[in-house]
CSV table of N, CA and C in Angstrom, one decimal:
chain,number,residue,atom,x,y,z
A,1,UNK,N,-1.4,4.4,-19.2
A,1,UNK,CA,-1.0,3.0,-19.4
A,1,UNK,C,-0.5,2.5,-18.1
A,2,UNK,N,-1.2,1.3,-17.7
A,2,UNK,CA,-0.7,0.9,-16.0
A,2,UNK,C,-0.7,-0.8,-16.2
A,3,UNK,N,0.1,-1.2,-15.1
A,3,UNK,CA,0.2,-2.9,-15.4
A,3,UNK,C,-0.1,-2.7,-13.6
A,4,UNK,N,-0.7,-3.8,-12.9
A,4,UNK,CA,-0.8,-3.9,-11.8
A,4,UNK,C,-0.7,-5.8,-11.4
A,5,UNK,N,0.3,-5.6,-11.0
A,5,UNK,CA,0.3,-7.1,-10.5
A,5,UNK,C,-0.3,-7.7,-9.1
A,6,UNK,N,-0.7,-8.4,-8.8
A,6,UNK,CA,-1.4,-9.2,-7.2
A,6,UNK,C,-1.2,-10.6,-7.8
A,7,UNK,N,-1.5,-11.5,-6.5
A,7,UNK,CA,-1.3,-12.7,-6.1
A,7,UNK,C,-0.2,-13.4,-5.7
A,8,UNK,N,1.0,-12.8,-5.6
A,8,UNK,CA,2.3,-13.1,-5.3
A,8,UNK,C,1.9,-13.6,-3.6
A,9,UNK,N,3.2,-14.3,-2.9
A,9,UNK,CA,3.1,-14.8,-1.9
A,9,UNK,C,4.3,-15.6,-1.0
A,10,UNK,N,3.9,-16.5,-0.4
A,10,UNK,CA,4.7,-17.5,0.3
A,10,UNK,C,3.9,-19.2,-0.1
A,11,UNK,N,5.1,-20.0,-0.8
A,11,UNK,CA,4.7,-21.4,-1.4
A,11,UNK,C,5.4,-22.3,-0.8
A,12,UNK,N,4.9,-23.1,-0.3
A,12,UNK,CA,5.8,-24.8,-0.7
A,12,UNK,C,6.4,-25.4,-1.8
A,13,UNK,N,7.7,-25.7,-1.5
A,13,UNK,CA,7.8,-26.6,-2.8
A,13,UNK,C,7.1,-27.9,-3.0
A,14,UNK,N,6.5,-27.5,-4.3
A,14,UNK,CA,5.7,-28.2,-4.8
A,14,UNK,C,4.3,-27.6,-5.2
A,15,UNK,N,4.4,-26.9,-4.4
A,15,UNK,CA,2.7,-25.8,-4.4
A,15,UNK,C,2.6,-24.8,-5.2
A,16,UNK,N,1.3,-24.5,-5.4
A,16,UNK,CA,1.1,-22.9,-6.4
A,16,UNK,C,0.8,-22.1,-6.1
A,17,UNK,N,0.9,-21.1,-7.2
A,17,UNK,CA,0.6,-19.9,-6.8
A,17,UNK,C,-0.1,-19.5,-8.4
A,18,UNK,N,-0.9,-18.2,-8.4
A,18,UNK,CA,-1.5,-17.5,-9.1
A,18,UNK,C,-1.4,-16.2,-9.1
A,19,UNK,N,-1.1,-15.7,-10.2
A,19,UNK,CA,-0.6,-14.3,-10.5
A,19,UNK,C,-1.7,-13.6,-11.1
A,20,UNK,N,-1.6,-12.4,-11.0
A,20,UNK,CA,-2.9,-11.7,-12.2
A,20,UNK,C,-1.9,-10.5,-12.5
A,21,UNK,N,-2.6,-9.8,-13.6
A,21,UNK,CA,-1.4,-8.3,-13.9
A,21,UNK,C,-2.8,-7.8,-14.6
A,22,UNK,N,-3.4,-6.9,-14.2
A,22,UNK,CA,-4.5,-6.5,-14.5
A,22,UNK,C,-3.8,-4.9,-15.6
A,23,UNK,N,-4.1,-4.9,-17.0
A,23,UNK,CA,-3.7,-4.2,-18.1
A,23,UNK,C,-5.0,-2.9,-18.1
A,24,UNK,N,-4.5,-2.1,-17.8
A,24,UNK,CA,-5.7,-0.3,-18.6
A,24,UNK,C,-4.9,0.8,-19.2
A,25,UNK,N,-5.1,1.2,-20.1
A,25,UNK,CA,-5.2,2.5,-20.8
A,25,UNK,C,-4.5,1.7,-22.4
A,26,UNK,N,-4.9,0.8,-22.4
A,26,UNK,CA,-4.2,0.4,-24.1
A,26,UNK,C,-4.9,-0.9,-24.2
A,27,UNK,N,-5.4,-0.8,-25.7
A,27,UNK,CA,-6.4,-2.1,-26.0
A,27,UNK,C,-4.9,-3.3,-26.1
A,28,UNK,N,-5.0,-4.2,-24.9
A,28,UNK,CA,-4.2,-4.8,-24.8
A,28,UNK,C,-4.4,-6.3,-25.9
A,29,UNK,N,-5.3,-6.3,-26.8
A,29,UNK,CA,-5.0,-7.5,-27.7
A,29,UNK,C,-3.8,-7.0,-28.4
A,30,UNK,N,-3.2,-5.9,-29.1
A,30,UNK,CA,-2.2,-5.4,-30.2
A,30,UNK,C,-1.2,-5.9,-29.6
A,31,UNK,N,-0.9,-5.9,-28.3
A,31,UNK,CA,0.6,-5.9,-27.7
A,31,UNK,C,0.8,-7.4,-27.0
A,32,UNK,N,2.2,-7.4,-26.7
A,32,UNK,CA,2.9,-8.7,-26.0
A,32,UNK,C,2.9,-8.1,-24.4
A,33,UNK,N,2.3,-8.8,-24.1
A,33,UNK,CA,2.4,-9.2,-22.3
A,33,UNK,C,3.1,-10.0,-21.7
A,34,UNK,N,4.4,-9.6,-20.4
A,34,UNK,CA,4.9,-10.7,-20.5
A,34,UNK,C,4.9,-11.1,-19.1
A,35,UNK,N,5.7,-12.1,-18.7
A,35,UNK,CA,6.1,-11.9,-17.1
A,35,UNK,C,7.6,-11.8,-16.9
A,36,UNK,N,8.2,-11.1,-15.8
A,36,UNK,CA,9.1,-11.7,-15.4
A,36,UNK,C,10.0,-11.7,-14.2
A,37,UNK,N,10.9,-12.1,-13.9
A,37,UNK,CA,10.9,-12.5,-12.6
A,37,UNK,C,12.6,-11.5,-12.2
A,38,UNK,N,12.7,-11.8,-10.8
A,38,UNK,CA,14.3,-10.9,-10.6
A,38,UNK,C,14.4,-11.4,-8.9
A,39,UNK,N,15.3,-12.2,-9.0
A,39,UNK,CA,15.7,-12.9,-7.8
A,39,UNK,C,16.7,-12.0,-7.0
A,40,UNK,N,16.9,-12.4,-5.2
A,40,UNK,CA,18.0,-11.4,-5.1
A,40,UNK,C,19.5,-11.4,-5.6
A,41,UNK,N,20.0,-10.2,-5.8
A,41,UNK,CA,21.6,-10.4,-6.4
A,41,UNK,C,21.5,-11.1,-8.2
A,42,UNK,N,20.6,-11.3,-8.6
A,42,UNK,CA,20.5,-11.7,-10.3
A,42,UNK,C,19.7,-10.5,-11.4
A,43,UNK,N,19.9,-10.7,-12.5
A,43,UNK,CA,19.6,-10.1,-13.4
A,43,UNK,C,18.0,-10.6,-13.4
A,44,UNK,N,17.5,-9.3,-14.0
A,44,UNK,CA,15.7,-9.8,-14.2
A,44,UNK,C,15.7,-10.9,-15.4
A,45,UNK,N,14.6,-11.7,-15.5
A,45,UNK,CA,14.8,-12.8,-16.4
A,45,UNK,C,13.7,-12.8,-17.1
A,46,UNK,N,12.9,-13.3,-18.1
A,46,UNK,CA,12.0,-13.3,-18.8
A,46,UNK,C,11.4,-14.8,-18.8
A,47,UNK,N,9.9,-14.9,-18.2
A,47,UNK,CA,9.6,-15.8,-17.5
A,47,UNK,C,9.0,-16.9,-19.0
A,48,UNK,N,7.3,-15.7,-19.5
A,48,UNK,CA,6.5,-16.2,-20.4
A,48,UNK,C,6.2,-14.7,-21.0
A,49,UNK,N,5.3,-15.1,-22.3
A,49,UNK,CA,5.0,-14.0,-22.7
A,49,UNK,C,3.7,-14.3,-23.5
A,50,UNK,N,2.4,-13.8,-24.0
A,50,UNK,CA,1.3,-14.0,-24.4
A,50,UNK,C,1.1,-12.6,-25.8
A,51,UNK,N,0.9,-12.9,-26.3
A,51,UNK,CA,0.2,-12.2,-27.3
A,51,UNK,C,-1.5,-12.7,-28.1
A,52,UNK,N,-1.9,-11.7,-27.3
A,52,UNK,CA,-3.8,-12.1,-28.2
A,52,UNK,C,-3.8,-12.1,-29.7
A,53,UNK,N,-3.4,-11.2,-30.2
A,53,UNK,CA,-3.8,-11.2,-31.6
A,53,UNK,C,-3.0,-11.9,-32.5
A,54,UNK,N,-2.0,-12.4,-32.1
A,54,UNK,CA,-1.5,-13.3,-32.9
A,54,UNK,C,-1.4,-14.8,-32.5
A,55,UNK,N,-2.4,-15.2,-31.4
A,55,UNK,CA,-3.2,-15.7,-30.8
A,55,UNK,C,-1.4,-17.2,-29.8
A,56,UNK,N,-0.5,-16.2,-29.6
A,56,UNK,CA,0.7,-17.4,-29.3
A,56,UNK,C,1.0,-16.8,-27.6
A,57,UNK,N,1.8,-18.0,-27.4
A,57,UNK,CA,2.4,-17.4,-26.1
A,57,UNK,C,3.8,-18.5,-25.9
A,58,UNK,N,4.8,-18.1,-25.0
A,58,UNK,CA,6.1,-18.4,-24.7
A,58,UNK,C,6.4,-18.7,-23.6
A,59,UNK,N,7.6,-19.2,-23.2
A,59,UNK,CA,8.0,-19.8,-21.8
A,59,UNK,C,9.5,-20.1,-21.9
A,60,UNK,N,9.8,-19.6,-21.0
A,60,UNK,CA,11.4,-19.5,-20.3
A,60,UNK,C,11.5,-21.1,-20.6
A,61,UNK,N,12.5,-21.8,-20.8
A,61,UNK,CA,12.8,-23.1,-20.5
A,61,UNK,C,12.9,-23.9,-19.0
A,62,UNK,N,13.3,-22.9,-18.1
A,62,UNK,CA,13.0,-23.1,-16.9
A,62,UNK,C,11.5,-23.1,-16.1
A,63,UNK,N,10.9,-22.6,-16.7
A,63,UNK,CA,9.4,-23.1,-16.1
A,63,UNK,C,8.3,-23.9,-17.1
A,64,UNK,N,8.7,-24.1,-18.4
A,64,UNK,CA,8.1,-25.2,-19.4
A,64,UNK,C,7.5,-26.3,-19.0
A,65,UNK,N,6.1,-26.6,-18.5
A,65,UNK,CA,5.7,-27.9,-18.1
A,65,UNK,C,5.2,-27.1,-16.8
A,66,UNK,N,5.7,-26.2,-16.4
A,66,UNK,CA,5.0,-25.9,-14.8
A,66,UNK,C,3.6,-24.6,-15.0
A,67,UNK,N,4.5,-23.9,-15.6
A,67,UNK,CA,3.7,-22.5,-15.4
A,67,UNK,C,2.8,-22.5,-17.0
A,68,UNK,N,2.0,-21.6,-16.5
A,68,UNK,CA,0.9,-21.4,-17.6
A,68,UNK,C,0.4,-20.1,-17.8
A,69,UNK,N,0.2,-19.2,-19.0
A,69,UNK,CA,0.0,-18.1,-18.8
A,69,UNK,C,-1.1,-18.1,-19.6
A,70,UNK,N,-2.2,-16.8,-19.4
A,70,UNK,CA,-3.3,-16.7,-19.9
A,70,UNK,C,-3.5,-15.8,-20.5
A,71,UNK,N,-4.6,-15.0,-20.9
A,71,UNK,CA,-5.4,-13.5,-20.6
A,71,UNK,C,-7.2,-13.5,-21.3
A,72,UNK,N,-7.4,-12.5,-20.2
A,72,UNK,CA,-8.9,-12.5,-20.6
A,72,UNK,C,-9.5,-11.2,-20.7
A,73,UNK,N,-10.3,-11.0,-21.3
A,73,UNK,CA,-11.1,-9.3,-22.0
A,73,UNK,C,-12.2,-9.9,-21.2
A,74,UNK,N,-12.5,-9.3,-19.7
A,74,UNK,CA,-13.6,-9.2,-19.4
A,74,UNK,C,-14.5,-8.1,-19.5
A,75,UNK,N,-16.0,-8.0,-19.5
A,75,UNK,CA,-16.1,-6.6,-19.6
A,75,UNK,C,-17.4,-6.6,-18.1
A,76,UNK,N,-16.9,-5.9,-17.4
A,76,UNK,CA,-18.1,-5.5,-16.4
A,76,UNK,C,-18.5,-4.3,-16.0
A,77,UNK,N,-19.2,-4.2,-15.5
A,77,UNK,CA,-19.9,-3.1,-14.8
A,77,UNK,C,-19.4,-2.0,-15.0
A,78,UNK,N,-18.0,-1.8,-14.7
A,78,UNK,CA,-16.9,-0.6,-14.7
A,78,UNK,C,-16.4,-0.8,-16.2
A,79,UNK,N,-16.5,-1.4,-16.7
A,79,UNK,CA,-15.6,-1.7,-18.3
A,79,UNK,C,-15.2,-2.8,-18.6
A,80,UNK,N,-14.4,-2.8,-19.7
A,80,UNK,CA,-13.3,-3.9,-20.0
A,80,UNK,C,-12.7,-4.0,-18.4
A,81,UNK,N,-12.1,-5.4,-18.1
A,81,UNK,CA,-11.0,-5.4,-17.4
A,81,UNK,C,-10.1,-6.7,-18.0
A,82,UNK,N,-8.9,-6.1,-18.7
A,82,UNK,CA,-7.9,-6.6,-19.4
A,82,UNK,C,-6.9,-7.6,-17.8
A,83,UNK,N,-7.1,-9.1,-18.1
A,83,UNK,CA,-5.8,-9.9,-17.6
A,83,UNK,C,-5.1,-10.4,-17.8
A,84,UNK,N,-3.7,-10.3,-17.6
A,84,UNK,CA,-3.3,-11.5,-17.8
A,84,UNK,C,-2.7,-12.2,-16.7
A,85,UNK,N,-2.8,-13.6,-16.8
A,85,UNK,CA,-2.5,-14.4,-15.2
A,85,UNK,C,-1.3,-15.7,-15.8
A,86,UNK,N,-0.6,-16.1,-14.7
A,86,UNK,CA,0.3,-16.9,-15.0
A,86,UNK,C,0.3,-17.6,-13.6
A,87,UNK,N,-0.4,-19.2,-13.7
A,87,UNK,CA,-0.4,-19.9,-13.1
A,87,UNK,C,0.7,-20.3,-13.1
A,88,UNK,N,1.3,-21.0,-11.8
A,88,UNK,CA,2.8,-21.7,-11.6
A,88,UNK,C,2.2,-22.7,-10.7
A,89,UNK,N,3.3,-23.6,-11.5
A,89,UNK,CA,2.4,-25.4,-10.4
A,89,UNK,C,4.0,-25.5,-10.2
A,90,UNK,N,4.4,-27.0,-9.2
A,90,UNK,CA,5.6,-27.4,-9.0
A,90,UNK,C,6.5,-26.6,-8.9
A,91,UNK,N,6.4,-25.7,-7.6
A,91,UNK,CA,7.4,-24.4,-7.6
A,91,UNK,C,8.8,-25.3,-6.6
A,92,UNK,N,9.9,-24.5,-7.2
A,92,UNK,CA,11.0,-24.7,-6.3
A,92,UNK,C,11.3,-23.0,-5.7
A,93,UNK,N,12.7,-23.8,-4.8
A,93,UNK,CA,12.8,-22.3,-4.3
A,93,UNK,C,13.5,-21.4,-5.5
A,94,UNK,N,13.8,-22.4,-6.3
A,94,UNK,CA,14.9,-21.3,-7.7
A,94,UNK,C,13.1,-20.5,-8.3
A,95,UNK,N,12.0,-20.7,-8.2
A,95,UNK,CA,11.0,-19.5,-8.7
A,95,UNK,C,11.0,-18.5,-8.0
A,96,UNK,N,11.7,-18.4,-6.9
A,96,UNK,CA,12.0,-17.3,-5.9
A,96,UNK,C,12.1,-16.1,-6.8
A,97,UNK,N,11.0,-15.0,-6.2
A,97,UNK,CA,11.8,-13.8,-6.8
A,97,UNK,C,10.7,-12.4,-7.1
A,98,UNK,N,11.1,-11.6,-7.7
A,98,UNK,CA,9.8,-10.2,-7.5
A,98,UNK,C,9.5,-10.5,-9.1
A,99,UNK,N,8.2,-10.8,-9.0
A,99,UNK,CA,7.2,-10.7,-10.5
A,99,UNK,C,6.5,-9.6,-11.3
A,100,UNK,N,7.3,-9.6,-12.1
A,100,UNK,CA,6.9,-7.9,-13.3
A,100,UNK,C,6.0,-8.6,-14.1
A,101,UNK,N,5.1,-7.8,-14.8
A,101,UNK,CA,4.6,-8.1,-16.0
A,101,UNK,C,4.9,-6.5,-16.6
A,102,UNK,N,5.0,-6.8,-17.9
A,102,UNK,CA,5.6,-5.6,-18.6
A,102,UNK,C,4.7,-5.7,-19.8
A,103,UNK,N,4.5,-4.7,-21.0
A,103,UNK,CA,4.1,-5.0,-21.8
A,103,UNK,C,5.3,-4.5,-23.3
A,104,UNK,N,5.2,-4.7,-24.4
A,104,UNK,CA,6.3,-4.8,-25.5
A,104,UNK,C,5.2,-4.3,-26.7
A,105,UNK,N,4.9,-2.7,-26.7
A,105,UNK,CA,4.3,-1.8,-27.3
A,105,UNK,C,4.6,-2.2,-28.9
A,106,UNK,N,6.1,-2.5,-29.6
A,106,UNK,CA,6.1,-2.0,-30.8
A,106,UNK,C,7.0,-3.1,-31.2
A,107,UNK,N,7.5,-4.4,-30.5
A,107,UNK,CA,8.4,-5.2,-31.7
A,107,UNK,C,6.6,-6.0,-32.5
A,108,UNK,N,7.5,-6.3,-33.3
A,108,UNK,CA,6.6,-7.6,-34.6
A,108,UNK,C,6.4,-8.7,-33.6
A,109,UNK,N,7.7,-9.3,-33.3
A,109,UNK,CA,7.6,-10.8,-32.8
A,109,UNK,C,8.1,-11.0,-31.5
A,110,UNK,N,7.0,-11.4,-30.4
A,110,UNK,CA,7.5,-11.5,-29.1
A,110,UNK,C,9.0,-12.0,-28.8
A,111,UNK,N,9.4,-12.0,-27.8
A,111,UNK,CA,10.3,-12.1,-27.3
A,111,UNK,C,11.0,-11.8,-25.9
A,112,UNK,N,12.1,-12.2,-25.2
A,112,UNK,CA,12.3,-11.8,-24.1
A,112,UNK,C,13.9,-11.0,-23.7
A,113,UNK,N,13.5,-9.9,-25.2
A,113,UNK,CA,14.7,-8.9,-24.6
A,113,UNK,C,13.8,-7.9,-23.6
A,114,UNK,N,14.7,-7.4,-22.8
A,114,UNK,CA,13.9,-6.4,-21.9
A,114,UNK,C,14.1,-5.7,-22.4
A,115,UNK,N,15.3,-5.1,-22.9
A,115,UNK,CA,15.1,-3.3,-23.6
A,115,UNK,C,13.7,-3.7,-24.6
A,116,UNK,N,13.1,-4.4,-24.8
A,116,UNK,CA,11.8,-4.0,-25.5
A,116,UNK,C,10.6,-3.8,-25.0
A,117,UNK,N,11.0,-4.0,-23.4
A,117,UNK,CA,9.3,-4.2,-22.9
A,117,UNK,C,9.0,-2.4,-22.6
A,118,UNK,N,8.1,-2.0,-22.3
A,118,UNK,CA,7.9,-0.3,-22.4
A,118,UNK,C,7.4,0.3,-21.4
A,119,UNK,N,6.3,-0.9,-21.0
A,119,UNK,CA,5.9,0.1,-19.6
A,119,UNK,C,5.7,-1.6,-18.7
A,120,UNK,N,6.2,-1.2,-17.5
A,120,UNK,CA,6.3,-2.4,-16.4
A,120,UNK,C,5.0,-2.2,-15.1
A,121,UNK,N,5.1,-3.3,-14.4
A,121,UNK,CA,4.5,-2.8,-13.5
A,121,UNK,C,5.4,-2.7,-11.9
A,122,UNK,N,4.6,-2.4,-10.6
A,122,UNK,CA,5.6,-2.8,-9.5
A,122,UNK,C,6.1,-3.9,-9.1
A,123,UNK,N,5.9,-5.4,-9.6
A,123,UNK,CA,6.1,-6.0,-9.2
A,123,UNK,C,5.6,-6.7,-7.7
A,124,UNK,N,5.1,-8.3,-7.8
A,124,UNK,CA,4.7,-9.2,-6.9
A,124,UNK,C,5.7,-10.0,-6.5
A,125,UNK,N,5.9,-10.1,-5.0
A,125,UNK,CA,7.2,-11.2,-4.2
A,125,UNK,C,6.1,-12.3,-4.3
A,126,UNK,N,7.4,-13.4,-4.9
A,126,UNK,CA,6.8,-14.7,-4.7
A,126,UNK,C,8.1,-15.5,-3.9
A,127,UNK,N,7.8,-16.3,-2.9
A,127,UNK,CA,8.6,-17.0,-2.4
A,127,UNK,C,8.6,-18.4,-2.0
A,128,UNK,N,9.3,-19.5,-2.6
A,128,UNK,CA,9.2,-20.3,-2.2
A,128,UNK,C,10.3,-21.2,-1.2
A,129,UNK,N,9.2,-21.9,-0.2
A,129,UNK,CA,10.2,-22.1,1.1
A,129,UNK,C,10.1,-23.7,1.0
A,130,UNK,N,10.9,-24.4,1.4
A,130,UNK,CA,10.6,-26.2,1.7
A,130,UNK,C,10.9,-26.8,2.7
């Protein structure tokens, strides 16, 4: 089971950015995918979260209207390739921060406690400068 994050970076405020968390070894429609963020000196926070098969997804109230979260079951050459991506538009420097996507194996109904997410990834620096 592995979560791999890319596209993190350096933004303007105002500008975007695009995340991807590329999901293998677990048929990731059963589970909650989430994102989340950890600024320096603060507690990690819980950004958005997507679940395929119960076809919903969530948003921090602080990024509501900006960011957008996806996922897609591609299948190529090499296999499935499980994503999920979380566009962010209208960034400030408060989106500052290192970006996990985690996945949440075994609750019923999404959510953004962290003791429930199970396996994480390393994390993408996003920063935004103005």
């Amino acid at each position: 089971v592995q979560l791999v994050e890319s596209g993190g970076g350096l933004a303007q405020v105002g500008g975007s950015l695009t995340l991807s968390c590329v999901v293998s070894g677990f048929y990731f429609d059963d589970y909650t995918i989430g994102w989340w963020r950890q600024a320096p000196g603060k507690e990690r926070e819980g950004v958005s979260w997507i679940n395929r098969r119960k076809g919903i997804s969530g948003y921090a109230d602080s990024v509501k209207g900006r960011f957008t979260i996806s996922s897609d079951n591609n299948k190529t050459s090499d296999g499935a390739k499980n994503t999920v991506t979380l566009r962010m538009n209208s960034l400030t420097p408060g989106d500052t921060g290192n970006y996990f996507c985690a996945a949440d194996l075994y609750s019923i109904n999404p959510n953004f406690t962290e003791r429930a997410y199970d396996v994480w990834g390393q994390g993408t620096q996003v920063t935004v400068s103005s």
